[in-house]
Every structure is written in structure tokens, then in C-alpha cells.
Amino acid sequence: MKDCIFCKIIAGEIPSQKTHHEGNLFVSFLDIHPRAPGHTLLVPVEHHTWFYDMPDELSDRFFRTAKKLAKELKAKTGADYVQMSIIGTDVPHVHAHLIPRRFGDKLPAL
């Protein structure tokens, strides 16, 4: 989609700090307005507006990739857990927020 900011990031038209690539299926990058250190976005390379619009195989792999990335983020940041949020209203391209957290953190809402 030509006006999608995430499609432009994936294509390299907008700079980002990419953190992970899963073949040609997914890209992750640090959030430009992080809620916590390591706040990462996971997006499919193929444009889909809503997660339920993705083909089943892609959505299955998306969640498996999010799980793998969350474990890596937890280890790398020393977080107690990694919050995953799929909101979908800020950018019309499927994406998951993976936010390293500590118990008792007071973070602003997404």
C-alpha cells in the first residue's frame, strides 16, 4: 500500500532501527515512541490491515514469531515479562507491540 508508513519502513523508504527479520515474512523494529526500553513492533511484510485478514498460515507464523521475539527481548532487557498488544487503530497495517516490562511498572497506555 503506497501510503502505509509500515510498508515504507519495510521497503527502506523511511529509516528505522530494524531488530529482526523472519525470512521475507516479517520485520521488527524499535518503536519511534517507546513505552519502555526495547519496545519493538513486529509487522508482516505483506500488507494486511487487520490481523484476522491475514491468511491462517501467516497469522500462525506471526504469533510464533512474536513469541520467539518476546523471549529474545525478555532475555536481552532483563524484563520480568513482555507485554504484547495488538491495537490496530494507529497504523492500518497489522502490527504487534512487544514491550519489555517489570512487575509494578507504570507505563502510559498505547
Coordinates of C-alpha atoms in Angstrom, one line a residue:
M1 CA 0.0 0.0 0.0
K2 CA 1.7 3.2 -1.2
D3 CA 0.7 5.5 1.7
C4 CA 1.3 3.0 4.6
I5 CA 4.1 4.1 6.8
F6 CA 5.0 0.5 7.8
C7 CA 5.2 -0.5 4.1
K8 CA 7.6 2.4 3.6
I9 CA 9.7 1.3 6.5
I10 CA 9.8 -2.3 5.2
A11 CA 10.8 -1.0 1.8
G12 CA 13.6 1.1 3.3
E13 CA 12.0 4.4 2.3
I14 CA 11.8 5.5 5.9
P15 CA 14.7 4.9 8.2
S16 CA 14.2 2.6 11.2
Q17 CA 16.2 0.6 13.6
K18 CA 15.3 -2.9 12.4
T19 CA 15.9 -5.7 15.0
H20 CA 14.7 -8.9 13.4
H21 CA 13.9 -10.4 10.1
E22 CA 11.9 -13.7 9.7
G23 CA 12.7 -14.6 6.1
N24 CA 10.5 -12.5 3.7
L25 CA 7.5 -12.7 6.1
F26 CA 8.1 -10.4 9.0
V27 CA 10.2 -7.4 10.1
S28 CA 10.6 -5.9 13.6
F29 CA 11.9 -2.5 14.5
L30 CA 12.1 -0.3 17.6
D31 CA 9.1 1.9 18.2
I32 CA 9.7 5.6 17.5
H33 CA 7.9 6.5 20.7
P34 CA 8.9 3.6 23.0
R35 CA 6.8 3.0 26.2
A36 CA 9.9 1.2 27.6
P37 CA 13.4 0.4 26.5
G38 CA 13.3 -2.3 23.8
H39 CA 9.7 -1.5 22.8
T40 CA 9.5 -3.3 19.4
L41 CA 7.0 -3.5 16.6
L42 CA 6.5 -6.8 14.7
V43 CA 4.9 -6.4 11.2
P44 CA 4.2 -8.7 8.3
V45 CA 6.0 -7.7 5.1
E46 CA 2.8 -8.3 3.2
H47 CA 0.2 -5.6 3.9
H48 CA -2.9 -6.6 5.8
T49 CA -5.0 -4.0 7.6
W50 CA -6.3 -6.4 10.4
F51 CA -4.7 -9.5 11.9
Y52 CA -7.9 -11.5 11.2
D53 CA -7.5 -10.7 7.5
M54 CA -4.2 -12.5 7.3
P55 CA -4.1 -16.0 5.8
D56 CA -4.2 -18.6 8.6
E57 CA -0.7 -19.8 7.9
L58 CA 0.7 -16.3 8.0
S59 CA -1.2 -15.4 11.2
D60 CA 0.0 -18.6 12.8
R61 CA 3.6 -17.8 11.9
F62 CA 3.1 -14.2 13.1
F63 CA 2.2 -15.3 16.6
R64 CA 5.0 -17.9 16.7
T65 CA 7.5 -15.1 15.6
A66 CA 6.1 -12.8 18.2
K67 CA 6.6 -15.5 20.9
K68 CA 10.2 -16.0 19.7
L69 CA 10.9 -12.3 19.7
A70 CA 9.3 -11.8 23.1
K71 CA 11.6 -14.4 24.6
E72 CA 14.6 -12.7 23.0
L73 CA 13.5 -9.3 24.3
K74 CA 13.0 -10.6 27.8
A75 CA 16.5 -12.1 27.9
K76 CA 18.1 -9.1 26.3
T77 CA 16.5 -6.5 28.5
G78 CA 16.2 -8.4 31.8
A79 CA 12.4 -7.8 31.8
D80 CA 10.1 -9.7 34.0
Y81 CA 7.8 -10.3 31.1
V82 CA 7.0 -8.9 27.6
Q83 CA 3.6 -7.4 27.1
M84 CA 2.1 -7.9 23.6
S85 CA -0.6 -5.6 22.3
I86 CA -2.4 -5.6 19.0
I87 CA -4.4 -2.4 18.8
G88 CA -4.7 -1.7 15.1
T89 CA -6.0 1.8 15.1
D90 CA -2.9 3.9 14.9
V91 CA -1.4 2.5 11.6
P92 CA -3.6 0.4 9.3
H93 CA -1.1 -2.4 8.9
V94 CA -1.1 -5.5 11.1
H95 CA 1.5 -5.0 13.9
A96 CA 2.1 -6.2 17.4
H97 CA 3.7 -4.1 20.1
L98 CA 6.2 -6.1 22.2
I99 CA 7.0 -4.1 25.3
P100 CA 9.5 -5.4 27.9
R101 CA 8.0 -4.8 31.4
R102 CA 8.9 -5.2 35.0
F103 CA 6.2 -6.0 37.6
G104 CA 5.0 -2.8 39.1
D105 CA 5.9 -0.6 36.0
K106 CA 3.6 2.3 35.4
L107 CA 3.6 2.8 31.7
P108 CA 1.5 5.1 29.6
A109 CA -1.3 3.4 27.7
L110 CA -0.8 2.7 24.0

